[in-house]
mmCIF file of C-alpha atoms in Angstrom:
data_model
loop_
_atom_site.group_PDB
_atom_site.id
_atom_site.type_symbol
_atom_site.label_atom_id
_atom_site.label_comp_id
_atom_site.label_asym_id
_atom_site.label_seq_id
_atom_site.Cartn_x
_atom_site.Cartn_y
_atom_site.Cartn_z
ATOM 1 C CA UNK A 148 0.000 0.000 0.000
ATOM 2 C CA UNK A 149 1.049 3.621 -0.508
ATOM 3 C CA UNK A 150 3.284 4.811 2.308
ATOM 4 C CA UNK A 151 5.239 1.570 2.561
ATOM 5 C CA UNK A 152 8.942 1.764 1.783
ATOM 6 C CA UNK A 153 9.292 -1.492 -0.131
ATOM 7 C CA UNK A 154 11.798 0.049 -2.525
ATOM 8 C CA UNK A 155 14.013 1.986 -0.121
ATOM 9 C CA UNK A 156 17.309 2.584 -1.922
ATOM 10 C CA UNK A 157 16.291 0.754 -5.087
ATOM 11 C CA UNK A 158 17.250 2.149 -8.477
ATOM 12 C CA UNK A 159 14.161 2.496 -10.690
ATOM 13 C CA UNK A 160 13.820 3.653 -14.299
ATOM 14 C CA UNK A 161 10.457 4.579 -15.834
ATOM 15 C CA UNK A 162 10.168 5.522 -19.510
ATOM 16 C CA UNK A 163 7.388 7.728 -20.843
ATOM 17 C CA UNK A 164 7.207 9.211 -17.373
ATOM 18 C CA UNK A 165 6.471 12.901 -17.962
ATOM 19 C CA UNK A 166 2.704 12.363 -17.834
ATOM 20 C CA UNK A 167 -0.102 9.848 -17.660
ATOM 21 C CA UNK A 168 0.520 6.277 -16.547
ATOM 22 C CA UNK A 169 4.293 6.705 -16.493
ATOM 23 C CA UNK A 170 4.118 9.694 -14.175
ATOM 24 C CA UNK A 171 1.746 7.859 -11.830
ATOM 25 C CA UNK A 172 4.142 4.899 -11.751
ATOM 26 C CA UNK A 173 7.118 7.151 -11.034
ATOM 27 C CA UNK A 174 5.234 8.883 -8.217
ATOM 28 C CA UNK A 175 4.375 5.513 -6.668
ATOM 29 C CA UNK A 176 7.998 4.399 -6.608
ATOM 30 C CA UNK A 177 9.129 7.734 -5.175
ATOM 31 C CA UNK A 178 6.504 7.378 -2.434
ATOM 32 C CA UNK A 179 7.854 3.928 -1.639
ATOM 33 C CA UNK A 180 11.418 5.145 -1.190
ATOM 34 C CA UNK A 181 13.055 4.388 -4.546
ATOM 35 C CA UNK A 182 15.643 6.445 -6.360
ATOM 36 C CA UNK A 183 13.587 7.037 -9.493
ATOM 37 C CA UNK A 184 14.749 8.162 -12.921
ATOM 38 C CA UNK A 185 12.131 9.522 -15.294
ATOM 39 C CA UNK A 186 12.775 9.292 -19.025
ATOM 40 C CA UNK A 187 10.660 10.921 -21.697
ATOM 41 C CA UNK A 188 10.929 12.648 -25.054
ATOM 42 C CA UNK A 189 9.245 15.670 -23.450
ATOM 43 C CA UNK A 190 11.742 18.442 -22.712
ATOM 44 C CA UNK A 191 9.927 19.182 -19.436
ATOM 45 C CA UNK A 192 10.814 15.784 -17.953
ATOM 46 C CA UNK A 193 13.521 17.272 -15.732
ATOM 47 C CA UNK A 194 11.070 19.720 -14.191
ATOM 48 C CA UNK A 195 8.516 16.954 -13.700
ATOM 49 C CA UNK A 196 11.121 14.788 -11.962
ATOM 50 C CA UNK A 197 12.094 17.607 -9.610
ATOM 51 C CA UNK A 198 8.449 18.305 -8.795
ATOM 52 C CA UNK A 199 7.814 14.740 -7.580
ATOM 53 C CA UNK A 200 11.119 14.324 -5.740
ATOM 54 C CA UNK A 201 12.653 11.886 -8.232
ATOM 55 C CA UNK A 202 16.401 11.456 -8.623
ATOM 56 C CA UNK A 203 16.565 12.596 -12.233
ATOM 57 C CA UNK A 204 14.588 13.356 -15.343
ATOM 58 C CA UNK A 205 16.300 12.650 -18.647
ATOM 59 C CA UNK A 206 15.150 13.417 -22.160
ATOM 60 C CA UNK A 207 15.386 10.153 -24.078
ATOM 61 C CA UNK A 208 13.861 8.909 -27.309
ATOM 62 C CA UNK A 209 13.290 5.174 -26.792
ATOM 63 C CA UNK A 210 13.420 4.669 -30.569
ATOM 64 C CA UNK A 211 17.178 5.275 -30.328
ATOM 65 C CA UNK A 212 18.943 2.209 -28.892
ATOM 66 C CA UNK A 213 22.147 4.127 -28.190
ATOM 67 C CA UNK A 214 20.234 6.721 -26.180
ATOM 68 C CA UNK A 215 18.510 4.004 -24.158
ATOM 69 C CA UNK A 216 21.813 2.241 -23.458
ATOM 70 C CA UNK A 217 23.359 5.534 -22.338
ATOM 71 C CA UNK A 218 20.406 6.205 -20.060
ATOM 72 C CA UNK A 219 20.721 2.857 -18.300
ATOM 73 C CA UNK A 220 24.478 3.341 -17.976
ATOM 74 C CA UNK A 221 23.844 6.701 -16.308
ATOM 75 C CA UNK A 222 21.502 5.083 -13.771
ATOM 76 C CA UNK A 223 24.125 2.437 -12.980
ATOM 77 C CA UNK A 224 26.873 5.043 -12.681
ATOM 78 C CA UNK A 225 24.805 7.063 -10.202
ATOM 79 C CA UNK A 226 23.251 4.271 -8.130
ATOM 80 C CA UNK A 227 25.457 1.254 -8.769
ATOM 81 C CA UNK A 228 22.544 -0.919 -9.859
ATOM 82 C CA UNK A 229 19.196 -1.010 -11.613
ATOM 83 C CA UNK A 230 16.541 -2.847 -9.631
ATOM 84 C CA UNK A 231 13.375 -2.035 -11.585
ATOM 85 C CA UNK A 232 12.810 -0.970 -15.187
ATOM 86 C CA UNK A 233 9.340 0.021 -16.371
ATOM 87 C CA UNK A 234 9.089 0.132 -20.175
ATOM 88 C CA UNK A 235 6.053 2.374 -20.427
ATOM 89 C CA UNK A 236 6.777 4.825 -23.264
ATOM 90 C CA UNK A 237 4.175 4.526 -25.988
ATOM 91 C CA UNK A 238 2.053 6.326 -28.539
ATOM 92 C CA UNK A 239 -1.509 5.945 -29.719
ATOM 93 C CA UNK A 240 -2.910 6.175 -33.196
ATOM 94 C CA UNK A 241 -5.353 4.317 -35.318
ATOM 95 C CA UNK A 242 -6.950 3.936 -38.717
ATOM 96 C CA UNK A 243 -8.370 1.146 -40.841
ATOM 97 C CA UNK A 244 -5.404 -0.894 -41.996
ATOM 98 C CA UNK A 245 -6.112 -0.335 -45.683
ATOM 99 C CA UNK A 246 -5.969 3.418 -45.078
ATOM 100 C CA UNK A 247 -2.889 3.470 -42.852
ATOM 101 C CA UNK A 248 0.322 4.737 -44.397
ATOM 102 C CA UNK A 249 3.617 2.910 -44.098
ATOM 103 C CA UNK A 250 5.010 5.790 -42.074
ATOM 104 C CA UNK A 251 2.139 5.812 -39.585
ATOM 105 C CA UNK A 252 2.365 2.050 -39.111
ATOM 106 C CA UNK A 253 6.118 2.084 -38.582
ATOM 107 C CA UNK A 254 5.851 5.105 -36.310
ATOM 108 C CA UNK A 255 3.573 3.264 -33.898
ATOM 109 C CA UNK A 256 5.717 0.137 -33.857
ATOM 110 C CA UNK A 257 8.928 2.143 -33.507
ATOM 111 C CA UNK A 258 7.870 3.520 -30.128
ATOM 112 C CA UNK A 259 5.536 0.843 -28.786
ATOM 113 C CA UNK A 260 7.540 -2.236 -29.739
ATOM 114 C CA UNK A 261 11.055 -1.232 -30.767
ATOM 115 C CA UNK A 262 11.302 1.149 -27.818
ATOM 116 C CA UNK A 263 10.177 -1.516 -25.367
ATOM 117 C CA UNK A 264 12.666 -3.967 -26.838
ATOM 118 C CA UNK A 265 15.547 -1.504 -26.540
ATOM 119 C CA UNK A 266 14.579 -0.672 -22.946
ATOM 120 C CA UNK A 267 14.215 -4.311 -21.913
ATOM 121 C CA UNK A 268 17.490 -5.295 -23.562
ATOM 122 C CA UNK A 269 19.447 -2.516 -21.869
ATOM 123 C CA UNK A 270 17.836 -3.250 -18.502
ATOM 124 C CA UNK A 271 18.467 -6.993 -18.777
ATOM 125 C CA UNK A 272 22.142 -6.400 -19.556
ATOM 126 C CA UNK A 273 22.439 -4.173 -16.489
ATOM 127 C CA UNK A 274 20.607 -6.589 -14.192
ATOM 128 C CA UNK A 275 22.413 -9.755 -15.274
ATOM 129 C CA UNK A 276 25.679 -9.119 -13.355
ATOM 130 C CA UNK A 277 23.760 -8.346 -10.151
ATOM 131 C CA UNK A 278 21.611 -11.495 -10.475
ATOM 132 C CA UNK A 279 18.343 -9.737 -9.654
ATOM 133 C CA UNK A 280 15.820 -7.246 -10.943
ATOM 134 C CA UNK A 281 12.300 -6.759 -12.209
ATOM 135 C CA UNK A 282 11.261 -5.587 -15.660
ATOM 136 C CA UNK A 283 7.674 -4.461 -16.188
ATOM 137 C CA UNK A 284 6.389 -3.671 -19.657
ATOM 138 C CA UNK A 285 3.188 -1.816 -20.449
ATOM 139 C CA UNK A 286 0.985 -3.469 -23.048
ATOM 140 C CA UNK A 287 -2.738 -2.949 -23.546
ATOM 141 C CA UNK A 288 -5.987 -4.874 -23.532
ATOM 142 C CA UNK A 289 -6.076 -3.941 -27.227
ATOM 143 C CA UNK A 290 -3.029 -6.155 -27.690
ATOM 144 C CA UNK A 291 -5.106 -9.117 -26.519
ATOM 145 C CA UNK A 292 -8.471 -8.258 -28.108
ATOM 146 C CA UNK A 293 -7.996 -5.696 -30.879
ATOM 147 C CA UNK A 294 -10.936 -3.662 -32.190
ATOM 148 C CA UNK A 295 -11.346 -2.466 -35.744
ATOM 149 C CA UNK A 296 -9.314 0.641 -36.455
ATOM 150 C CA UNK A 297 -6.613 -0.242 -33.923
ATOM 151 C CA UNK A 298 -4.698 -2.861 -35.879
ATOM 152 C CA UNK A 299 -1.282 -1.201 -35.755
ATOM 153 C CA UNK A 300 -1.606 -0.256 -32.096
ATOM 154 C CA UNK A 301 -2.928 -3.702 -31.187
ATOM 155 C CA UNK A 302 -0.140 -5.415 -33.101
ATOM 156 C CA UNK A 303 2.473 -3.355 -31.279
ATOM 157 C CA UNK A 304 1.013 -4.188 -27.884
ATOM 158 C CA UNK A 305 0.561 -7.880 -28.735
ATOM 159 C CA UNK A 306 4.246 -7.830 -29.582
ATOM 160 C CA UNK A 307 5.002 -6.384 -26.146
ATOM 161 C CA UNK A 308 3.197 -9.297 -24.474
ATOM 162 C CA UNK A 309 5.094 -11.858 -26.572
ATOM 163 C CA UNK A 310 8.407 -10.098 -25.965
ATOM 164 C CA UNK A 311 7.798 -10.066 -22.218
ATOM 165 C CA UNK A 312 6.920 -13.753 -22.064
ATOM 166 C CA UNK A 313 10.087 -14.727 -23.921
ATOM 167 C CA UNK A 314 12.179 -12.369 -21.808
ATOM 168 C CA UNK A 315 10.781 -13.844 -18.588
ATOM 169 C CA UNK A 316 11.778 -17.354 -19.615
ATOM 170 C CA UNK A 317 15.234 -16.282 -20.707
ATOM 171 C CA UNK A 318 15.972 -14.230 -17.584
ATOM 172 C CA UNK A 319 14.398 -16.387 -14.866
ATOM 173 C CA UNK A 320 17.528 -18.545 -14.403
ATOM 174 C CA UNK A 321 19.457 -15.317 -13.827
ATOM 175 C CA UNK A 322 17.169 -14.175 -11.006
ATOM 176 C CA UNK A 323 15.396 -11.511 -13.072
ATOM 177 C CA UNK A 324 11.615 -11.365 -13.469
ATOM 178 C CA UNK A 325 9.615 -9.833 -16.332
ATOM 179 C CA UNK A 326 5.888 -9.151 -16.434
ATOM 180 C CA UNK A 327 3.491 -7.060 -18.492
ATOM 181 C CA UNK A 328 0.557 -4.918 -17.369
ATOM 182 C CA UNK A 329 -2.220 -4.443 -19.922
ATOM 183 C CA UNK A 330 -4.267 -1.336 -19.103
ATOM 184 C CA UNK A 331 -7.807 -0.924 -20.329
ATOM 185 C CA UNK A 332 -9.526 2.453 -20.552
ATOM 186 C CA UNK A 333 -7.280 4.633 -18.413
ATOM 187 C CA UNK A 334 -8.240 8.298 -18.204
ATOM 188 C CA UNK A 335 -5.067 10.008 -19.363
ATOM 189 C CA UNK A 336 -4.437 12.923 -21.723
ATOM 190 C CA UNK A 337 -3.579 10.406 -24.447
ATOM 191 C CA UNK A 338 -6.846 8.532 -23.959
ATOM 192 C CA UNK A 339 -8.965 11.690 -23.896
ATOM 193 C CA UNK A 340 -7.301 12.875 -27.104
ATOM 194 C CA UNK A 341 -8.208 9.557 -28.723
ATOM 195 C CA UNK A 342 -11.833 9.996 -27.627
ATOM 196 C CA UNK A 343 -11.907 13.465 -29.185
ATOM 197 C CA UNK A 344 -10.459 12.198 -32.468
ATOM 198 C CA UNK A 345 -12.980 9.391 -32.672
ATOM 199 C CA UNK A 346 -15.762 11.777 -31.741
ATOM 200 C CA UNK A 347 -14.878 14.111 -34.591
ATOM 201 C CA UNK A 348 -14.790 11.173 -37.000
ATOM 202 C CA UNK A 349 -18.272 10.004 -35.940
ATOM 203 C CA UNK A 350 -19.783 13.448 -35.256
ATOM 204 C CA UNK A 351 -20.207 12.789 -31.555
ATOM 205 C CA UNK A 352 -19.070 14.732 -28.515
ATOM 206 C CA UNK A 353 -16.254 13.675 -26.232
ATOM 207 C CA UNK A 354 -18.791 13.057 -23.444
ATOM 208 C CA UNK A 355 -20.880 10.846 -25.700
ATOM 209 C CA UNK A 356 -17.810 8.848 -26.634
ATOM 210 C CA UNK A 357 -16.820 8.501 -22.967
ATOM 211 C CA UNK A 358 -20.261 7.237 -22.001
ATOM 212 C CA UNK A 359 -20.113 4.619 -24.741
ATOM 213 C CA UNK A 360 -16.651 3.485 -23.637
ATOM 214 C CA UNK A 361 -17.726 3.126 -19.998
ATOM 215 C CA UNK A 362 -20.617 0.856 -20.939
ATOM 216 C CA UNK A 363 -18.695 -2.466 -21.114
ATOM 217 C CA UNK A 364 -16.744 -1.789 -17.879
ATOM 218 C CA UNK A 365 -18.403 -3.626 -14.966
ATOM 219 C CA UNK A 366 -16.740 -1.353 -12.394
ATOM 220 C CA UNK A 367 -18.471 1.546 -14.138
ATOM 221 C CA UNK A 368 -15.532 3.945 -14.397
ATOM 222 C CA UNK A 369 -12.371 4.601 -16.302
ATOM 223 C CA UNK A 370 -9.156 3.588 -14.635
ATOM 224 C CA UNK A 371 -6.523 5.977 -13.351
ATOM 225 C CA UNK A 372 -2.769 6.050 -13.602
ATOM 226 C CA UNK A 373 -2.697 5.169 -9.921
ATOM 227 C CA UNK A 374 -4.683 1.984 -10.609
ATOM 228 C CA UNK A 375 -1.963 0.856 -12.998
ATOM 229 C CA UNK A 376 0.856 2.061 -10.749
ATOM 230 C CA UNK A 377 -0.358 -0.121 -7.889
ATOM 231 C CA UNK A 378 -0.112 -3.243 -10.043
ATOM 232 C CA UNK A 379 3.299 -2.227 -11.389
ATOM 233 C CA UNK A 380 4.591 -1.696 -7.851
ATOM 234 C CA UNK A 381 3.270 -5.109 -6.800
ATOM 235 C CA UNK A 382 4.977 -6.818 -9.744
ATOM 236 C CA UNK A 383 8.253 -5.087 -8.891
ATOM 237 C CA UNK A 384 8.058 -6.028 -5.218
ATOM 238 C CA UNK A 385 9.120 -9.082 -3.265
ATOM 239 C CA UNK A 386 5.416 -9.911 -2.896
ATOM 240 C CA UNK A 387 5.551 -10.945 -6.570
ATOM 241 C CA UNK A 388 8.769 -12.895 -6.165
ATOM 242 C CA UNK A 389 7.204 -16.008 -7.751
ATOM 243 C CA UNK A 390 5.415 -14.136 -10.541
ATOM 244 C CA UNK A 391 7.059 -13.884 -13.952
ATOM 245 C CA UNK A 392 6.016 -14.102 -17.582
ATOM 246 C CA UNK A 393 2.514 -12.842 -16.869
ATOM 247 C CA UNK A 394 0.329 -10.345 -18.734
ATOM 248 C CA UNK A 395 -2.142 -8.839 -16.271
ATOM 249 C CA UNK A 396 -5.151 -6.818 -17.390
ATOM 250 C CA UNK A 397 -5.904 -3.655 -15.413
ATOM 251 C CA UNK A 398 -9.265 -2.930 -17.015
ATOM 252 C CA UNK A 399 -12.114 -2.881 -14.488
ATOM 253 C CA UNK A 400 -13.364 -6.218 -15.829
ATOM 254 C CA UNK A 401 -13.784 -4.884 -19.387
ATOM 255 C CA UNK A 402 -16.126 -7.097 -21.381
ATOM 256 C CA UNK A 403 -15.557 -7.782 -25.102
ATOM 257 C CA UNK A 404 -18.097 -6.022 -27.264
#
């Protein structure tokens, strides 16, 4: 629970941490005593890190493997180890597949899948000599049940699940765990922007779109970044010491349409 210090002194890296789910995750680890590094393409990430009491905020484009490697090396140089890596950085975007351009398709995969791969690879290399660590990736329920118009996004997130499962099996003998959280409808700036875009396309208001999206959620509300952060913190903790290779939905019980 919040207020515990389960991660006192631990080195934690969170990508895509300047806002939304990533920021909520970073705040949770700070609250639990970790030395947290925020990474994001947003130039304001340093200010965000200072505002929440994190150790550092570094501008990093996860599409660049050299930049990701340098980031992890900087964490190790400062703290001596990397205990938790949260590969959260991602982008949205959607269109019918026959209308999607090559550039749009590759752009989504470059961040959502390539970026996760680069982050996981760098983290695994850093954790291997210490014989411990937890890697948490952020997928999506759309990667497990993909609606029309979200093919590229769903494919990228399905890839994250597959990547995490393979990584877990490869790293388990080395004492490193890897799990994936798959958020459902989480009320972030990114999600609200997607609602507005879809509303414009169907001539409906943002509120009308939100009401429709809440319909299949048995808990009757959108999730929050804190809802996801709680699961991420559990998976990183000793309480999940026998949990690896899992993809866990955080979706309020979302029912397929």
